[in-house]
């Protein structure tokens, strides 16, 4: 029987945003490497979880061009999604470098603590690097999902999608969408900056200085 044509309305979508920003690579990599050198001195690489993590450095003034760009992009995304952003500003709650060595991976997780947007900026992406994976955040669908016709296709039925990291690429998404990294298979490490961005009201309160 021929199917009647129907209108389709897609709501409750999960969006992932990708920007090519190789212009930040050189300057950001230099600062990131400084923090990595420090991290390597403080803690040796774990053999079971071979990943190096730096301290947070969003307050480092040298990275201001990059951090301002990412914070503004996060603001633009939230506004474009329909959030009332006029009296709100975005701010960093986390920004650190991760360096994943062969066999490292990362389980699905979300970031709390008032995080609204999570971002990744890829610095070094050798062949056979981990893939960045986003997971369906709708628990009811995850629990009741049917088997997919072809898991290699990204469809409305998909429960996860993956991205192949490329150096100079910035990827952002809403923080309620869980993310993970598949196992890293290269002899060379995968390196990226991971960021959590929150939202706070712009204060109009002016407290006069006491003279
Ligand atoms: Fe994360």
PDB file of C-alpha atoms and ligand atoms in Angstrom:
ATOM      1  CA  UNK A   1       0.000   0.000   0.000  1.00  0.00           C
ATOM      2  CA  UNK A   2       1.269   3.418  -0.939  1.00  0.00           C
ATOM      3  CA  UNK A   3       2.122   5.548   2.082  1.00  0.00           C
ATOM      4  CA  UNK A   4       0.354   8.907   2.262  1.00  0.00           C
ATOM      5  CA  UNK A   5       2.698  11.861   2.275  1.00  0.00           C
ATOM      6  CA  UNK A   6       3.053  13.340   5.714  1.00  0.00           C
ATOM      7  CA  UNK A   7       4.531  16.435   7.218  1.00  0.00           C
ATOM      8  CA  UNK A   8       7.439  15.856   9.558  1.00  0.00           C
ATOM      9  CA  UNK A   9       8.229  18.047  12.565  1.00  0.00           C
ATOM     10  CA  UNK A  10      11.575  17.422  14.280  1.00  0.00           C
ATOM     11  CA  UNK A  11      11.685  18.662  17.857  1.00  0.00           C
ATOM     12  CA  UNK A  12      14.037  18.037  20.791  1.00  0.00           C
ATOM     13  CA  UNK A  13      16.985  17.834  18.445  1.00  0.00           C
ATOM     14  CA  UNK A  14      20.593  17.449  19.637  1.00  0.00           C
ATOM     15  CA  UNK A  15      22.943  19.814  17.826  1.00  0.00           C
ATOM     16  CA  UNK A  16      26.726  19.597  17.467  1.00  0.00           C
ATOM     17  CA  UNK A  17      28.599  22.623  16.108  1.00  0.00           C
ATOM     18  CA  UNK A  18      31.886  22.396  14.207  1.00  0.00           C
ATOM     19  CA  UNK A  19      34.164  25.279  13.201  1.00  0.00           C
ATOM     20  CA  UNK A  20      37.496  25.140  11.405  1.00  0.00           C
ATOM     21  CA  UNK A  21      39.804  27.500  13.334  1.00  0.00           C
ATOM     22  CA  UNK A  22      43.400  26.578  12.412  1.00  0.00           C
ATOM     23  CA  UNK A  23      44.420  30.217  13.005  1.00  0.00           C
ATOM     24  CA  UNK A  24      44.533  29.529  16.766  1.00  0.00           C
ATOM     25  CA  UNK A  25      46.633  26.345  16.467  1.00  0.00           C
ATOM     26  CA  UNK A  26      50.132  27.750  16.775  1.00  0.00           C
ATOM     27  CA  UNK A  27      49.598  30.180  19.657  1.00  0.00           C
ATOM     28  CA  UNK A  28      47.288  27.899  21.647  1.00  0.00           C
ATOM     29  CA  UNK A  29      49.522  24.835  21.181  1.00  0.00           C
ATOM     30  CA  UNK A  30      52.478  26.769  22.555  1.00  0.00           C
ATOM     31  CA  UNK A  31      50.640  27.708  25.752  1.00  0.00           C
ATOM     32  CA  UNK A  32      49.101  24.239  26.069  1.00  0.00           C
ATOM     33  CA  UNK A  33      52.569  22.637  25.762  1.00  0.00           C
ATOM     34  CA  UNK A  34      53.853  24.729  28.672  1.00  0.00           C
ATOM     35  CA  UNK A  35      51.094  23.351  30.891  1.00  0.00           C
ATOM     36  CA  UNK A  36      51.716  19.826  29.605  1.00  0.00           C
ATOM     37  CA  UNK A  37      55.399  20.023  30.503  1.00  0.00           C
ATOM     38  CA  UNK A  38      54.396  21.090  34.010  1.00  0.00           C
ATOM     39  CA  UNK A  39      51.824  18.269  34.267  1.00  0.00           C
ATOM     40  CA  UNK A  40      54.376  15.649  33.167  1.00  0.00           C
ATOM     41  CA  UNK A  41      56.749  16.766  35.918  1.00  0.00           C
ATOM     42  CA  UNK A  42      54.030  16.654  38.579  1.00  0.00           C
ATOM     43  CA  UNK A  43      52.676  13.208  37.708  1.00  0.00           C
ATOM     44  CA  UNK A  44      54.094  10.330  35.638  1.00  0.00           C
ATOM     45  CA  UNK A  45      51.940   8.784  32.906  1.00  0.00           C
ATOM     46  CA  UNK A  46      49.640   6.081  34.314  1.00  0.00           C
ATOM     47  CA  UNK A  47      50.149   2.736  32.539  1.00  0.00           C
ATOM     48  CA  UNK A  48      46.504   1.647  32.878  1.00  0.00           C
ATOM     49  CA  UNK A  49      44.942   5.016  31.967  1.00  0.00           C
ATOM     50  CA  UNK A  50      47.644   6.591  29.781  1.00  0.00           C
ATOM     51  CA  UNK A  51      46.374  10.147  29.662  1.00  0.00           C
ATOM     52  CA  UNK A  52      48.054  13.372  30.755  1.00  0.00           C
ATOM     53  CA  UNK A  53      45.835  16.194  32.054  1.00  0.00           C
ATOM     54  CA  UNK A  54      46.961  19.738  32.760  1.00  0.00           C
ATOM     55  CA  UNK A  55      45.635  22.236  35.279  1.00  0.00           C
ATOM     56  CA  UNK A  56      42.922  24.690  34.133  1.00  0.00           C
ATOM     57  CA  UNK A  57      44.278  27.742  32.359  1.00  0.00           C
ATOM     58  CA  UNK A  58      41.303  29.817  31.183  1.00  0.00           C
ATOM     59  CA  UNK A  59      42.633  32.685  33.317  1.00  0.00           C
ATOM     60  CA  UNK A  60      45.929  32.767  31.408  1.00  0.00           C
ATOM     61  CA  UNK A  61      45.869  36.188  29.707  1.00  0.00           C
ATOM     62  CA  UNK A  62      47.975  34.911  26.796  1.00  0.00           C
ATOM     63  CA  UNK A  63      45.078  32.743  25.611  1.00  0.00           C
ATOM     64  CA  UNK A  64      42.507  35.565  25.728  1.00  0.00           C
ATOM     65  CA  UNK A  65      41.898  35.794  21.944  1.00  0.00           C
ATOM     66  CA  UNK A  66      41.048  32.107  21.831  1.00  0.00           C
ATOM     67  CA  UNK A  67      39.010  31.992  25.050  1.00  0.00           C
ATOM     68  CA  UNK A  68      37.006  35.104  24.092  1.00  0.00           C
ATOM     69  CA  UNK A  69      36.229  33.568  20.712  1.00  0.00           C
ATOM     70  CA  UNK A  70      35.023  30.292  22.261  1.00  0.00           C
ATOM     71  CA  UNK A  71      32.972  32.039  24.987  1.00  0.00           C
ATOM     72  CA  UNK A  72      31.317  34.306  22.391  1.00  0.00           C
ATOM     73  CA  UNK A  73      30.616  31.344  20.094  1.00  0.00           C
ATOM     74  CA  UNK A  74      28.988  29.502  23.011  1.00  0.00           C
ATOM     75  CA  UNK A  75      26.836  32.583  23.715  1.00  0.00           C
ATOM     76  CA  UNK A  76      25.837  32.791  20.018  1.00  0.00           C
ATOM     77  CA  UNK A  77      24.882  29.100  19.980  1.00  0.00           C
ATOM     78  CA  UNK A  78      22.681  29.385  23.066  1.00  0.00           C
ATOM     79  CA  UNK A  79      20.973  32.477  21.664  1.00  0.00           C
ATOM     80  CA  UNK A  80      20.419  30.779  18.289  1.00  0.00           C
ATOM     81  CA  UNK A  81      18.836  27.836  20.122  1.00  0.00           C
ATOM     82  CA  UNK A  82      16.193  30.128  21.602  1.00  0.00           C
ATOM     83  CA  UNK A  83      17.569  30.825  25.066  1.00  0.00           C
ATOM     84  CA  UNK A  84      17.112  34.335  26.515  1.00  0.00           C
ATOM     85  CA  UNK A  85      20.738  35.422  26.472  1.00  0.00           C
ATOM     86  CA  UNK A  86      20.379  39.221  26.305  1.00  0.00           C
ATOM     87  CA  UNK A  87      21.086  39.716  30.005  1.00  0.00           C
ATOM     88  CA  UNK A  88      23.407  36.734  30.343  1.00  0.00           C
ATOM     89  CA  UNK A  89      27.072  36.164  29.737  1.00  0.00           C
ATOM     90  CA  UNK A  90      29.136  33.035  29.233  1.00  0.00           C
ATOM     91  CA  UNK A  91      32.179  32.179  31.324  1.00  0.00           C
ATOM     92  CA  UNK A  92      34.688  29.357  31.605  1.00  0.00           C
ATOM     93  CA  UNK A  93      34.467  26.914  34.466  1.00  0.00           C
ATOM     94  CA  UNK A  94      37.045  24.532  32.939  1.00  0.00           C
ATOM     95  CA  UNK A  95      39.734  24.675  30.255  1.00  0.00           C
ATOM     96  CA  UNK A  96      42.513  22.138  30.215  1.00  0.00           C
ATOM     97  CA  UNK A  97      44.623  20.033  27.858  1.00  0.00           C
ATOM     98  CA  UNK A  98      44.262  16.275  27.565  1.00  0.00           C
ATOM     99  CA  UNK A  99      46.982  14.178  25.954  1.00  0.00           C
ATOM    100  CA  UNK A 100      45.848  10.624  25.249  1.00  0.00           C
ATOM    101  CA  UNK A 101      48.410   7.896  24.601  1.00  0.00           C
ATOM    102  CA  UNK A 102      47.824   4.520  22.901  1.00  0.00           C
ATOM    103  CA  UNK A 103      44.894   2.540  24.419  1.00  0.00           C
ATOM    104  CA  UNK A 104      43.535   5.521  26.370  1.00  0.00           C
ATOM    105  CA  UNK A 105      39.785   6.138  26.185  1.00  0.00           C
ATOM    106  CA  UNK A 106      37.109   8.028  28.093  1.00  0.00           C
ATOM    107  CA  UNK A 107      33.693   6.817  29.237  1.00  0.00           C
ATOM    108  CA  UNK A 108      30.484   8.796  28.525  1.00  0.00           C
ATOM    109  CA  UNK A 109      29.952  11.665  30.937  1.00  0.00           C
ATOM    110  CA  UNK A 110      28.460  15.143  31.279  1.00  0.00           C
ATOM    111  CA  UNK A 111      29.819  18.180  33.116  1.00  0.00           C
ATOM    112  CA  UNK A 112      27.790  19.653  35.997  1.00  0.00           C
ATOM    113  CA  UNK A 113      28.503  22.754  38.049  1.00  0.00           C
ATOM    114  CA  UNK A 114      26.394  25.131  35.904  1.00  0.00           C
ATOM    115  CA  UNK A 115      28.036  24.055  32.643  1.00  0.00           C
ATOM    116  CA  UNK A 116      25.810  24.796  29.625  1.00  0.00           C
ATOM    117  CA  UNK A 117      28.182  24.217  26.710  1.00  0.00           C
ATOM    118  CA  UNK A 118      31.129  21.841  26.368  1.00  0.00           C
ATOM    119  CA  UNK A 119      33.818  22.409  23.746  1.00  0.00           C
ATOM    120  CA  UNK A 120      36.830  20.628  22.261  1.00  0.00           C
ATOM    121  CA  UNK A 121      39.671  22.211  20.321  1.00  0.00           C
ATOM    122  CA  UNK A 122      41.901  19.642  18.647  1.00  0.00           C
ATOM    123  CA  UNK A 123      45.648  20.279  18.636  1.00  0.00           C
ATOM    124  CA  UNK A 124      47.313  17.035  17.481  1.00  0.00           C
ATOM    125  CA  UNK A 125      45.286  14.297  15.769  1.00  0.00           C
ATOM    126  CA  UNK A 126      47.496  11.469  14.438  1.00  0.00           C
ATOM    127  CA  UNK A 127      45.952   8.767  12.219  1.00  0.00           C
ATOM    128  CA  UNK A 128      43.888   6.214  14.211  1.00  0.00           C
ATOM    129  CA  UNK A 129      43.165   8.723  16.952  1.00  0.00           C
ATOM    130  CA  UNK A 130      40.223   8.292  19.315  1.00  0.00           C
ATOM    131  CA  UNK A 131      36.878   9.349  17.937  1.00  0.00           C
ATOM    132  CA  UNK A 132      34.802  11.934  19.784  1.00  0.00           C
ATOM    133  CA  UNK A 133      31.419  10.319  20.483  1.00  0.00           C
ATOM    134  CA  UNK A 134      28.167  12.056  21.425  1.00  0.00           C
ATOM    135  CA  UNK A 135      25.362  10.036  23.020  1.00  0.00           C
ATOM    136  CA  UNK A 136      21.608  10.501  23.022  1.00  0.00           C
ATOM    137  CA  UNK A 137      20.645  12.384  26.184  1.00  0.00           C
ATOM    138  CA  UNK A 138      17.008  11.250  26.161  1.00  0.00           C
ATOM    139  CA  UNK A 139      17.023   8.446  28.695  1.00  0.00           C
ATOM    140  CA  UNK A 140      13.519   7.215  27.801  1.00  0.00           C
ATOM    141  CA  UNK A 141      14.600   6.715  24.174  1.00  0.00           C
ATOM    142  CA  UNK A 142      17.864   5.064  25.184  1.00  0.00           C
ATOM    143  CA  UNK A 143      15.993   2.551  27.349  1.00  0.00           C
ATOM    144  CA  UNK A 144      13.258   1.770  24.815  1.00  0.00           C
ATOM    145  CA  UNK A 145      15.350   1.960  21.606  1.00  0.00           C
ATOM    146  CA  UNK A 146      14.791  -0.548  18.794  1.00  0.00           C
ATOM    147  CA  UNK A 147      17.738  -2.092  16.935  1.00  0.00           C
ATOM    148  CA  UNK A 148      18.935   0.152  14.099  1.00  0.00           C
ATOM    149  CA  UNK A 149      18.801  -0.872  10.430  1.00  0.00           C
ATOM    150  CA  UNK A 150      22.401   0.295   9.924  1.00  0.00           C
ATOM    151  CA  UNK A 151      24.423   1.674  12.837  1.00  0.00           C
ATOM    152  CA  UNK A 152      26.852   3.281  10.374  1.00  0.00           C
ATOM    153  CA  UNK A 153      24.153   5.765   9.342  1.00  0.00           C
ATOM    154  CA  UNK A 154      23.349   8.768  11.537  1.00  0.00           C
ATOM    155  CA  UNK A 155      19.523   8.696  11.707  1.00  0.00           C
ATOM    156  CA  UNK A 156      16.726   9.642  14.101  1.00  0.00           C
ATOM    157  CA  UNK A 157      17.106   6.087  15.469  1.00  0.00           C
ATOM    158  CA  UNK A 158      20.813   6.585  16.293  1.00  0.00           C
ATOM    159  CA  UNK A 159      21.824   6.419  19.926  1.00  0.00           C
ATOM    160  CA  UNK A 160      25.317   7.819  19.323  1.00  0.00           C
ATOM    161  CA  UNK A 161      27.324   9.632  16.644  1.00  0.00           C
ATOM    162  CA  UNK A 162      31.066   9.969  16.295  1.00  0.00           C
ATOM    163  CA  UNK A 163      33.419  12.612  14.936  1.00  0.00           C
ATOM    164  CA  UNK A 164      36.954  12.025  13.675  1.00  0.00           C
ATOM    165  CA  UNK A 165      39.116  14.723  15.296  1.00  0.00           C
ATOM    166  CA  UNK A 166      41.035  17.082  13.022  1.00  0.00           C
ATOM    167  CA  UNK A 167      43.683  19.536  14.241  1.00  0.00           C
ATOM    168  CA  UNK A 168      42.380  23.115  14.250  1.00  0.00           C
ATOM    169  CA  UNK A 169      38.732  22.061  14.595  1.00  0.00           C
ATOM    170  CA  UNK A 170      36.551  23.452  17.370  1.00  0.00           C
ATOM    171  CA  UNK A 171      33.507  21.380  18.342  1.00  0.00           C
ATOM    172  CA  UNK A 172      30.806  22.559  20.733  1.00  0.00           C
ATOM    173  CA  UNK A 173      27.560  21.100  22.032  1.00  0.00           C
ATOM    174  CA  UNK A 174      25.110  21.440  24.896  1.00  0.00           C
ATOM    175  CA  UNK A 175      26.477  20.083  28.144  1.00  0.00           C
ATOM    176  CA  UNK A 176      23.496  17.758  28.718  1.00  0.00           C
ATOM    177  CA  UNK A 177      24.617  15.638  25.746  1.00  0.00           C
ATOM    178  CA  UNK A 178      26.979  12.953  27.112  1.00  0.00           C
ATOM    179  CA  UNK A 179      30.350  12.639  25.355  1.00  0.00           C
ATOM    180  CA  UNK A 180      33.085  10.037  25.334  1.00  0.00           C
ATOM    181  CA  UNK A 181      36.282   9.118  23.444  1.00  0.00           C
ATOM    182  CA  UNK A 182      36.865   5.746  21.803  1.00  0.00           C
ATOM    183  CA  UNK A 183      40.147   3.914  22.413  1.00  0.00           C
ATOM    184  CA  UNK A 184      43.202   5.697  21.018  1.00  0.00           C
ATOM    185  CA  UNK A 185      45.041   3.409  18.576  1.00  0.00           C
ATOM    186  CA  UNK A 186      47.975   5.519  17.443  1.00  0.00           C
ATOM    187  CA  UNK A 187      51.565   5.377  18.718  1.00  0.00           C
ATOM    188  CA  UNK A 188      51.467   9.197  18.700  1.00  0.00           C
ATOM    189  CA  UNK A 189      49.322  10.964  21.310  1.00  0.00           C
ATOM    190  CA  UNK A 190      46.020  12.702  20.617  1.00  0.00           C
ATOM    191  CA  UNK A 191      46.019  16.188  22.081  1.00  0.00           C
ATOM    192  CA  UNK A 192      43.092  18.569  22.592  1.00  0.00           C
ATOM    193  CA  UNK A 193      41.740  21.304  24.836  1.00  0.00           C
ATOM    194  CA  UNK A 194      38.538  20.478  26.675  1.00  0.00           C
ATOM    195  CA  UNK A 195      36.336  23.340  27.891  1.00  0.00           C
ATOM    196  CA  UNK A 196      33.230  23.799  30.046  1.00  0.00           C
ATOM    197  CA  UNK A 197      31.303  27.039  29.677  1.00  0.00           C
ATOM    198  CA  UNK A 198      28.672  28.323  32.095  1.00  0.00           C
ATOM    199  CA  UNK A 199      26.099  31.123  31.973  1.00  0.00           C
ATOM    200  CA  UNK A 200      25.543  33.857  34.529  1.00  0.00           C
ATOM    201  CA  UNK A 201      23.437  37.018  34.639  1.00  0.00           C
ATOM    202  CA  UNK A 202      25.058  40.338  33.828  1.00  0.00           C
ATOM    203  CA  UNK A 203      24.794  42.248  37.064  1.00  0.00           C
ATOM    204  CA  UNK A 204      23.202  45.705  36.871  1.00  0.00           C
ATOM    205  CA  UNK A 205      23.780  46.307  40.550  1.00  0.00           C
ATOM    206  CA  UNK A 206      26.178  49.119  41.155  1.00  0.00           C
ATOM    207  CA  UNK A 207      27.559  49.281  44.646  1.00  0.00           C
ATOM    208  CA  UNK A 208      29.051  52.748  45.256  1.00  0.00           C
ATOM    209  CA  UNK A 209      32.561  52.832  46.602  1.00  0.00           C
ATOM    210  CA  UNK A 210      32.937  53.956  50.200  1.00  0.00           C
ATOM    211  CA  UNK A 211      35.164  57.001  50.364  1.00  0.00           C
TER     212      UNK A 211
HETATM  213 FE1  LIG B   1      34.229  15.931  29.195  1.00  0.00          FE
END
